[in-house]
Coordinates of N, CA, C and O in Angstrom, one line a residue:
X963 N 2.5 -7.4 28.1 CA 2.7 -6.0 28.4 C 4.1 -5.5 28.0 O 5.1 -6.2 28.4
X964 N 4.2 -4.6 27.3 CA 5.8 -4.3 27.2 C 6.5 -3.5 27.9 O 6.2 -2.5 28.4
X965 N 7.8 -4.1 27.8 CA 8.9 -3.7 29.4 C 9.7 -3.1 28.6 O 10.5 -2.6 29.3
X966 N 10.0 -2.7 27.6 CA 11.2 -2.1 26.8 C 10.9 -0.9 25.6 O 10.1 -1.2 24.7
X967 N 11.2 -0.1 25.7 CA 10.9 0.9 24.4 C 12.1 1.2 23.6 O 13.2 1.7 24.0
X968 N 11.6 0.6 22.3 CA 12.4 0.9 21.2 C 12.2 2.2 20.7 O 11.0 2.4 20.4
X969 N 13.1 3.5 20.5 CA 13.2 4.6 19.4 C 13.5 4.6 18.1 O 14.6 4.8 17.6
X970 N 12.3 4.3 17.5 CA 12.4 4.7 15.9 C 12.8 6.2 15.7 O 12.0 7.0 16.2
X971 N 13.6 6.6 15.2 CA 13.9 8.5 14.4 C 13.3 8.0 13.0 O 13.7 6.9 12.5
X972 N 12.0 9.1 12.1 CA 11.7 8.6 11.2 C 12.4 10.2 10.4 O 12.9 11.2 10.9
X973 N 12.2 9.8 9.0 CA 12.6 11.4 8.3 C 11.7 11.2 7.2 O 11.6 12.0 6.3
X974 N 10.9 10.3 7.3 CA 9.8 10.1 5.9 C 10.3 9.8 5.3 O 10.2 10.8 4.5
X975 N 11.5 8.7 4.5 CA 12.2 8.5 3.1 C 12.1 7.0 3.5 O 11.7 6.6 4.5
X976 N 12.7 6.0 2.0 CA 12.0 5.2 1.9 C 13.0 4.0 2.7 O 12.8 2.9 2.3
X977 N 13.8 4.3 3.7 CA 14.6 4.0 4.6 C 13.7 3.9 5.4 O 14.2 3.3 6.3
X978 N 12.8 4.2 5.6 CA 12.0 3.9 7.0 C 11.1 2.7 7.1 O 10.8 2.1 8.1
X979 N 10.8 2.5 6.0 CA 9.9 1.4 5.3 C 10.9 0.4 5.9 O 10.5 -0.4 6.7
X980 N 11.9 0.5 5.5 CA 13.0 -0.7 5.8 C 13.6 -1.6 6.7 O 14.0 -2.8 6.8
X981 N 13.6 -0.1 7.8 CA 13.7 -0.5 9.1 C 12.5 -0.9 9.9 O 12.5 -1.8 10.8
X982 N 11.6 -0.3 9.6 CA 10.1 -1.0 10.3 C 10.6 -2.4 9.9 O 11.0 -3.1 10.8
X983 N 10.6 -3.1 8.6 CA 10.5 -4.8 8.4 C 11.6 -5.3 9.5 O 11.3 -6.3 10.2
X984 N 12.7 -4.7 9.7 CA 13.6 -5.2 10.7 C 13.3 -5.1 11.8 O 13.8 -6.1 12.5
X985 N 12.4 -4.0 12.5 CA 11.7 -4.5 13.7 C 10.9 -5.4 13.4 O 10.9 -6.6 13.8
X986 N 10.1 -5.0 12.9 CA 8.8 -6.5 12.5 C 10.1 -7.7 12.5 O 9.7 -8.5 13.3
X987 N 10.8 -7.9 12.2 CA 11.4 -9.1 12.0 C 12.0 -9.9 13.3 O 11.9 -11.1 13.6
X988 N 12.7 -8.7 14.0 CA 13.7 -9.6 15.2 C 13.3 -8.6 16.5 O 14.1 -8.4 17.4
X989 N 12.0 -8.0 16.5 CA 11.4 -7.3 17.4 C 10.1 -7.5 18.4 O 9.5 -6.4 18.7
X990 N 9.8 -8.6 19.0 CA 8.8 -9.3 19.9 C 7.6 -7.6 20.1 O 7.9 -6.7 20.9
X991 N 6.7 -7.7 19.5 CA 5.6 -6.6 19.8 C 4.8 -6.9 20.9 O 3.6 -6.4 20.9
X992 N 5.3 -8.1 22.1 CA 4.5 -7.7 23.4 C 5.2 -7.6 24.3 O 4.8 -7.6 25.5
X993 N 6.8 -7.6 24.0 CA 7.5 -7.4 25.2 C 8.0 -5.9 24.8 O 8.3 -5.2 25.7
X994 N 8.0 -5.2 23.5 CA 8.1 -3.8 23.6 C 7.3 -2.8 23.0 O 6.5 -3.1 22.0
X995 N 7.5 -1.8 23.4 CA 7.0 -0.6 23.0 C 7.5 0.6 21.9 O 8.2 1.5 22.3
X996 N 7.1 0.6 20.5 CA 7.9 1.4 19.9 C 7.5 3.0 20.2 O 6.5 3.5 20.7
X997 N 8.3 3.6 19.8 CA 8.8 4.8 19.9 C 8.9 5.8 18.3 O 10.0 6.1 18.0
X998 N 7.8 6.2 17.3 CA 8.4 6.8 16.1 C 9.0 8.7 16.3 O 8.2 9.5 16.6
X999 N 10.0 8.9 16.2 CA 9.8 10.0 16.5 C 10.5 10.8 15.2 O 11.6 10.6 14.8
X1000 N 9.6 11.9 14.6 CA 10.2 12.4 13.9 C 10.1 13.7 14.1 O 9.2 14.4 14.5
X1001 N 11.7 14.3 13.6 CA 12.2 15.7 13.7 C 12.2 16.6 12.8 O 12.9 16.6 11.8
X1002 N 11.1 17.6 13.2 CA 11.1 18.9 11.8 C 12.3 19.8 12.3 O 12.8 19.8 13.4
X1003 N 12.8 20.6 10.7 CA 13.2 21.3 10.9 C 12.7 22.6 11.8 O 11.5 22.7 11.3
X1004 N 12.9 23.4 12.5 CA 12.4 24.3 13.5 C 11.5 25.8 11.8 O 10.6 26.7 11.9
X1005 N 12.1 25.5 11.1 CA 12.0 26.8 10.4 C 10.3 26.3 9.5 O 9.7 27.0 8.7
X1006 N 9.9 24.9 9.9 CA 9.0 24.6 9.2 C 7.8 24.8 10.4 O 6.7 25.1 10.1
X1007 N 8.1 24.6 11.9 CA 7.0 24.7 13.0 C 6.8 26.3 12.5 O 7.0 26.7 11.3
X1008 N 6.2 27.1 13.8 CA 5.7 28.0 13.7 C 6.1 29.0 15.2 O 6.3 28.1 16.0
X1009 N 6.2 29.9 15.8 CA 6.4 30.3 16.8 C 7.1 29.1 18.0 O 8.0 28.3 17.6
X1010 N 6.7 29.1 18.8 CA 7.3 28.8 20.0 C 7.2 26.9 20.2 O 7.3 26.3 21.3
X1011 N 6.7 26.3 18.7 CA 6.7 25.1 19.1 C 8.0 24.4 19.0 O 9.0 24.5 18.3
X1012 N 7.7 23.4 20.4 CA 9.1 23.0 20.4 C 9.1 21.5 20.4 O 10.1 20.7 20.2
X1013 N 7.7 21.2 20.7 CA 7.6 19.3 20.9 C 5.7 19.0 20.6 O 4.9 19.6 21.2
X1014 N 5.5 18.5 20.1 CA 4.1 17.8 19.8 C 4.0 16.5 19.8 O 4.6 15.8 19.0
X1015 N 3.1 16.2 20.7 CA 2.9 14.9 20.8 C 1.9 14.2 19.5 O 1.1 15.0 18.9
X1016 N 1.9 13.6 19.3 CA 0.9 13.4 18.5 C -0.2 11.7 18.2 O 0.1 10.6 17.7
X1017 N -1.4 12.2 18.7 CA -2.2 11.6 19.3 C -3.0 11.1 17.5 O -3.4 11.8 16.5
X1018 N -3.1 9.8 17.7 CA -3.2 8.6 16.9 C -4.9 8.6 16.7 O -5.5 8.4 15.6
X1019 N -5.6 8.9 17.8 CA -6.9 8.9 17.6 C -7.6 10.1 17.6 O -8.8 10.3 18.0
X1020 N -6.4 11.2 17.1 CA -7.2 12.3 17.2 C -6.4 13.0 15.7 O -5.4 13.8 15.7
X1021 N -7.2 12.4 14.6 CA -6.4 13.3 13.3 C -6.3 14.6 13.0 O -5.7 15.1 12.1
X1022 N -7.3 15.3 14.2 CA -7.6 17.0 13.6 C -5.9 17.4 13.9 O -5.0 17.0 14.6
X1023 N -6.0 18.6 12.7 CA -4.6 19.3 12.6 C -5.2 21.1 13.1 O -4.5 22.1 12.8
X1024 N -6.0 21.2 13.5 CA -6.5 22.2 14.0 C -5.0 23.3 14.7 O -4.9 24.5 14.7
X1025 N -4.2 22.4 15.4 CA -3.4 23.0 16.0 C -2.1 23.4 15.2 O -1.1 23.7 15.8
X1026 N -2.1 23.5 13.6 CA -1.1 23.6 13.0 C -1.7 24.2 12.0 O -2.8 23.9 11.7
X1027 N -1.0 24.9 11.4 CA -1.0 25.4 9.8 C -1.4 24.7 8.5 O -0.6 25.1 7.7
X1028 N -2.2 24.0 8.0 CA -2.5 22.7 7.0 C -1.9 23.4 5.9 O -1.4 22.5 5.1
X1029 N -1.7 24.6 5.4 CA -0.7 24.7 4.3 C 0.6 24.5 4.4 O 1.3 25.1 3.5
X1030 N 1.0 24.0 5.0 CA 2.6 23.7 5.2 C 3.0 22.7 5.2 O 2.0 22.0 4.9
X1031 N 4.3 21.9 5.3 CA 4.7 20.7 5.2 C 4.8 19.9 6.4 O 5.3 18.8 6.6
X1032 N 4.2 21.0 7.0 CA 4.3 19.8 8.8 C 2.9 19.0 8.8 O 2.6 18.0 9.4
X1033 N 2.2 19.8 8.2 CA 0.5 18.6 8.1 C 0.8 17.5 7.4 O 0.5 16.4 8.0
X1034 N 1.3 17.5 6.6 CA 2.0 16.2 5.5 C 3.0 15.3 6.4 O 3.2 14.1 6.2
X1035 N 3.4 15.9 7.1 CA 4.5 15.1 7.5 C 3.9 14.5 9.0 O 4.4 13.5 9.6
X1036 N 3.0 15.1 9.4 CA 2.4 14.7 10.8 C 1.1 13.3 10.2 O 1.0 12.1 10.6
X1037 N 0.3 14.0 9.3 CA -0.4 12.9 8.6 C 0.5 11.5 8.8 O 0.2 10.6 9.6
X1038 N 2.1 11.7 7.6 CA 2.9 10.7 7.6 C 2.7 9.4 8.7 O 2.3 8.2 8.8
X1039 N 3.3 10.4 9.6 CA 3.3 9.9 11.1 C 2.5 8.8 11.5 O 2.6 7.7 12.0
X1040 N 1.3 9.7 11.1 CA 0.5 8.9 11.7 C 0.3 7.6 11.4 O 0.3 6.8 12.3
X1041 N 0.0 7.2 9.9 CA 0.1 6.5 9.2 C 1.0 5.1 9.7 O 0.6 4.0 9.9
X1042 N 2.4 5.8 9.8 CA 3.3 4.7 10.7 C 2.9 3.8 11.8 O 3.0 2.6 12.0
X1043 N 2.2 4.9 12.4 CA 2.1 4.7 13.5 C 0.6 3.5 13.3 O 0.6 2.5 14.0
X1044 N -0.3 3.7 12.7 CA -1.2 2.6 12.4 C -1.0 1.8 12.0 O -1.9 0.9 12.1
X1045 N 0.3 1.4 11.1 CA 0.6 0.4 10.2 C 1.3 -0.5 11.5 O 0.9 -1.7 11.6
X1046 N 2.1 0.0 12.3 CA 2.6 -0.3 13.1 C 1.4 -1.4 14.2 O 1.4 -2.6 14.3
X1047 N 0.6 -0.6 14.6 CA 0.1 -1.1 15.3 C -1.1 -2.5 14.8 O -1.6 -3.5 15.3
X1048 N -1.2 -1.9 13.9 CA -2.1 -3.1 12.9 C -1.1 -4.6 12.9 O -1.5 -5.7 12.7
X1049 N -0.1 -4.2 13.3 CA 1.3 -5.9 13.2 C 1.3 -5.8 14.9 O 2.4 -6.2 15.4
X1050 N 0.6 -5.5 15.4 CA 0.2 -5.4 17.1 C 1.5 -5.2 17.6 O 2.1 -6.2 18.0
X1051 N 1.9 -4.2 17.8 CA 3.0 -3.2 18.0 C 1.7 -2.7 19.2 O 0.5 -2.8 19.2
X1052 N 2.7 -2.0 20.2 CA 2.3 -0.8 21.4 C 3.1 0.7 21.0 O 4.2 1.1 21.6
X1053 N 2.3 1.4 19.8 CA 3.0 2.3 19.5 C 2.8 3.6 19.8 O 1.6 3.6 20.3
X1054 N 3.4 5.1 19.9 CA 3.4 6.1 19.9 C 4.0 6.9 18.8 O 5.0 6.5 18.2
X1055 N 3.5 8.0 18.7 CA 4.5 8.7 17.4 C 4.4 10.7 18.0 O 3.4 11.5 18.1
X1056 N 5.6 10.8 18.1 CA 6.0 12.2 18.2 C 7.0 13.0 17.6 O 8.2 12.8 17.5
X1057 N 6.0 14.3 17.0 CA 7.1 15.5 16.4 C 7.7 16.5 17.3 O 7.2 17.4 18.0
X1058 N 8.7 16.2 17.1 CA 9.6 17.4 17.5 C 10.5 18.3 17.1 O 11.2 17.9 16.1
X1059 N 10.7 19.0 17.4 CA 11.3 20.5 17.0 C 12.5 20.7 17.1 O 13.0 21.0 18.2
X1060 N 13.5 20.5 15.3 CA 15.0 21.3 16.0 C 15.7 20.3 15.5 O 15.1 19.4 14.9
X1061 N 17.2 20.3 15.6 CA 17.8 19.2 15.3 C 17.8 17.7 15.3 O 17.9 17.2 16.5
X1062 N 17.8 16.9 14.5 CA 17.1 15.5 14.2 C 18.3 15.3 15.2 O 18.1 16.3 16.0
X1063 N 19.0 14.9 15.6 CA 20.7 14.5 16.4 C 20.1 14.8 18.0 O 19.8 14.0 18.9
X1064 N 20.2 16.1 18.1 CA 19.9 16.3 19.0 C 18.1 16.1 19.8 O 18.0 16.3 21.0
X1065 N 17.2 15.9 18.9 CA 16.1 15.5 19.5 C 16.6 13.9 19.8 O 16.1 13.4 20.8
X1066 N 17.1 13.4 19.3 CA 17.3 11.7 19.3 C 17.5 11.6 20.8 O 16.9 10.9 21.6
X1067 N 18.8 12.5 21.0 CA 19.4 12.3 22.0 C 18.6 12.7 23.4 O 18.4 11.9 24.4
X1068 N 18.2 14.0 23.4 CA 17.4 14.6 24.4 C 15.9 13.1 24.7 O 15.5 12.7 25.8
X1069 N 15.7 12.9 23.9 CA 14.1 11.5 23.8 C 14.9 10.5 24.9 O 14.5 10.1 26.0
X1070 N 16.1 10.2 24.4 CA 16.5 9.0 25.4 C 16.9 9.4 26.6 O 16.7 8.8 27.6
X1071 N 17.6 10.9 26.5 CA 17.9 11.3 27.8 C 16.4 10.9 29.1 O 16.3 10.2 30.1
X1072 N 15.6 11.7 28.5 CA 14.0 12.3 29.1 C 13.7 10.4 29.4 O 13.9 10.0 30.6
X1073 N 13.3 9.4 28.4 CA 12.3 7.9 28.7 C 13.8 7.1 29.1 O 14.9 7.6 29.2
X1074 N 13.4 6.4 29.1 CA 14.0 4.9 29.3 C 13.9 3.9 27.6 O 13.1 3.1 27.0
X1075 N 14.8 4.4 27.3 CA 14.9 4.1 25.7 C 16.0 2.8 26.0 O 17.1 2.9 26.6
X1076 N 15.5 1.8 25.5 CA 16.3 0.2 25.4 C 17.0 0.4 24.4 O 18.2 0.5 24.7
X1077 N 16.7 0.6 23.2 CA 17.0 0.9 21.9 C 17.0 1.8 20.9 O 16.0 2.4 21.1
X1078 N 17.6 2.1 20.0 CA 17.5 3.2 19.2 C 17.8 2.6 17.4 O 18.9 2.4 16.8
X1079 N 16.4 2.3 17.1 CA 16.9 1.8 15.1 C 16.4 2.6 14.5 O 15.3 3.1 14.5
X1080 N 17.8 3.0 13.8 CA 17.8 4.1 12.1 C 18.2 3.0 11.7 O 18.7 2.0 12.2
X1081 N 17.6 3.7 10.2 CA 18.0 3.1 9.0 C 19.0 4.7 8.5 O 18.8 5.9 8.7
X1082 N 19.7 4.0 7.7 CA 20.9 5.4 7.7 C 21.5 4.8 6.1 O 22.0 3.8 5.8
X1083 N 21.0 6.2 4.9 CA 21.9 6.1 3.5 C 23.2 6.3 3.5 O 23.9 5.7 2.7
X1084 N 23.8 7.3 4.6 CA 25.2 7.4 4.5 C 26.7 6.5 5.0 O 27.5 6.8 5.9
X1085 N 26.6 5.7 4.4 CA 27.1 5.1 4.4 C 28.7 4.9 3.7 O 28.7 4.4 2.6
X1086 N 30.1 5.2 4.3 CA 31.5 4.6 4.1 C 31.9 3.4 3.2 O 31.4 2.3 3.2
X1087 N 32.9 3.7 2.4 CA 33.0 2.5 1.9 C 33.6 0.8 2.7 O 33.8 -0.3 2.2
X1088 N 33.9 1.2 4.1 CA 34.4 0.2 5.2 C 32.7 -0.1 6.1 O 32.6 -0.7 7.2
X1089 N 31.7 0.4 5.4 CA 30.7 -0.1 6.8 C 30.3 0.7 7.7 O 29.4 0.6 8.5
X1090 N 31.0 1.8 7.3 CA 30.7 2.6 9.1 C 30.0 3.7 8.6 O 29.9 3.9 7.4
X1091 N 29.4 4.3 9.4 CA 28.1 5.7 9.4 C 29.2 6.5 8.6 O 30.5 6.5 8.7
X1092 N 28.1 7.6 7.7 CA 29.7 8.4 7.3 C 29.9 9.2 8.2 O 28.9 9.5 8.8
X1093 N 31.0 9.8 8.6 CA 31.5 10.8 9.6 C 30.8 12.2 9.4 O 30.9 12.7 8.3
X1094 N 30.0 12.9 10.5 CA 29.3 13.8 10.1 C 27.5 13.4 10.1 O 26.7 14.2 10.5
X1095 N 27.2 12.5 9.7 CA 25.9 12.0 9.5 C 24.8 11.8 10.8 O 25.1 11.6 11.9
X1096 N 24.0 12.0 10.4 CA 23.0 12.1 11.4 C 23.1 10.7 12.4 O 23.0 10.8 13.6
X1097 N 23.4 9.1 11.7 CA 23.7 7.9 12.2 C 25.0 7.9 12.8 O 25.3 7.1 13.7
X1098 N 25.7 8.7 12.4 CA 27.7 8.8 13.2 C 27.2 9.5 14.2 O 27.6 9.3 15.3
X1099 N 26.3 10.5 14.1 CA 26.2 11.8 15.1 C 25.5 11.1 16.1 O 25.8 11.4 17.3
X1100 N 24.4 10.2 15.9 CA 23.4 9.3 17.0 C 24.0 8.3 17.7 O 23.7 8.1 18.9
X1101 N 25.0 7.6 17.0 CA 25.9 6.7 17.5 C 27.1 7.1 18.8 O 27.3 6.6 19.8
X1102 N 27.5 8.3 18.0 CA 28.8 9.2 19.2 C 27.8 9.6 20.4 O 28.0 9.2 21.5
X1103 N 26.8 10.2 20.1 CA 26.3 10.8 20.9 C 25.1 9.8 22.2 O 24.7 10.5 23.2
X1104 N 24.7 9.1 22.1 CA 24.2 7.7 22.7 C 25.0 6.8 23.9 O 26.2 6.6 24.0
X1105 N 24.5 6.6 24.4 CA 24.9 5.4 25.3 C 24.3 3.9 25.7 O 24.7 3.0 26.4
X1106 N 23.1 4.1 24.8 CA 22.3 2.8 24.8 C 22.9 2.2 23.1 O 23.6 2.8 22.2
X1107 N 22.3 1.0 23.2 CA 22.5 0.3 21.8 C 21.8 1.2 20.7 O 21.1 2.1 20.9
X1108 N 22.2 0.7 19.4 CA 21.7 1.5 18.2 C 21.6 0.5 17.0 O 22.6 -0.1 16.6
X1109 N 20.6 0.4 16.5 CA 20.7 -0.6 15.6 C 20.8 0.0 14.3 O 19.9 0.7 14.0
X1110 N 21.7 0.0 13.3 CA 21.8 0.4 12.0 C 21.7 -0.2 11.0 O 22.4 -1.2 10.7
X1111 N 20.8 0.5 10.0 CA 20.3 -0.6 8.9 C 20.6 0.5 7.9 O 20.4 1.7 7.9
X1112 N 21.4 -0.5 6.9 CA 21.2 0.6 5.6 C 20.5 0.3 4.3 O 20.2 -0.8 4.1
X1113 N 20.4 1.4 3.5 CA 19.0 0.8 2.5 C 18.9 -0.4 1.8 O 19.9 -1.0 1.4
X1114 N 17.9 -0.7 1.7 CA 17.5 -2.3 1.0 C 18.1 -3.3 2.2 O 17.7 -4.5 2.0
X1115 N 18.9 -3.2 3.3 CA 19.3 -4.5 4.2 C 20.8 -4.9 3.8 O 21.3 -6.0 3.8
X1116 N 21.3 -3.8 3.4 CA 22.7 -4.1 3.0 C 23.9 -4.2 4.2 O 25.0 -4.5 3.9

């Protein structure tokens, strides 16, 4: 049964790919729970959505716009979220609305979040998140651990 929930933030780029192998790698899928959560921009929802859960065995998009780029990106999702569980993962995957930084933060505020892995391109030439970056901005703004991967496992 899993006792711990990991937060994936996904953005759909090919950094995400990356970081899934690093959980698959040093991440036990029966002592935890992942967490994918990706953040649309607010100008891509529609009126007053602010959070969608999004349910794995239920593909209809009935509740959204299918000409837009949030069906694409919810599809995405899902996708993750099966791949995930096919390597027997206890997963969930939710969209939410608004700033990627600040949805991070508000998710851990709300669950009991053990962990928090990005994979992050911006990257310093000393190592560190660059200043400003969505990974500097998750890091300052956090108080649980954070795992940071940057592309290819560098």
């Amino acid at each position: 049964m899993a006792s711990r929930t990991v937060l994936i933030p996904l953005d759909g780029s090919e950094t995400n790919v990356n970081i899934e192998d690093v959980v698959r790698r040093y991440i036990d899928p029966v002592e935890t729970r992942l967490v994918l959560l990706h953040s649309v921009d607010t100008a891509l929802g529609s009126g007053d959505l602010e959070k969608q859960a999004v349910d794995v065995e239920q593909r209809s998009l009935d509740d959204m716009p299918c000409d837009t780029p949030l069906c694409e990106q919810r599809e995405r999702l899902i996708d993750d979220v099966e791949r995930l569980r096919s390597a027997g993962y206890t997963v969930t995957g939710e969209l939410r609305f608004g700033d990627t930084v600040q949805q991070i933060v508000e998710y851990v505020a709300e669950k009991q979040v053990a962990l928090v892995a990005l994979a992050t391109p911006a990257y310093t030439g000393n190592g560190r998140p660059l200043p400003g970056s969505v990974a500097d901005r998750v890091v300052r703004g956090l108080s649980v651990p954070v795992l940071l991967m940057r592309p290819n496992g560098e």
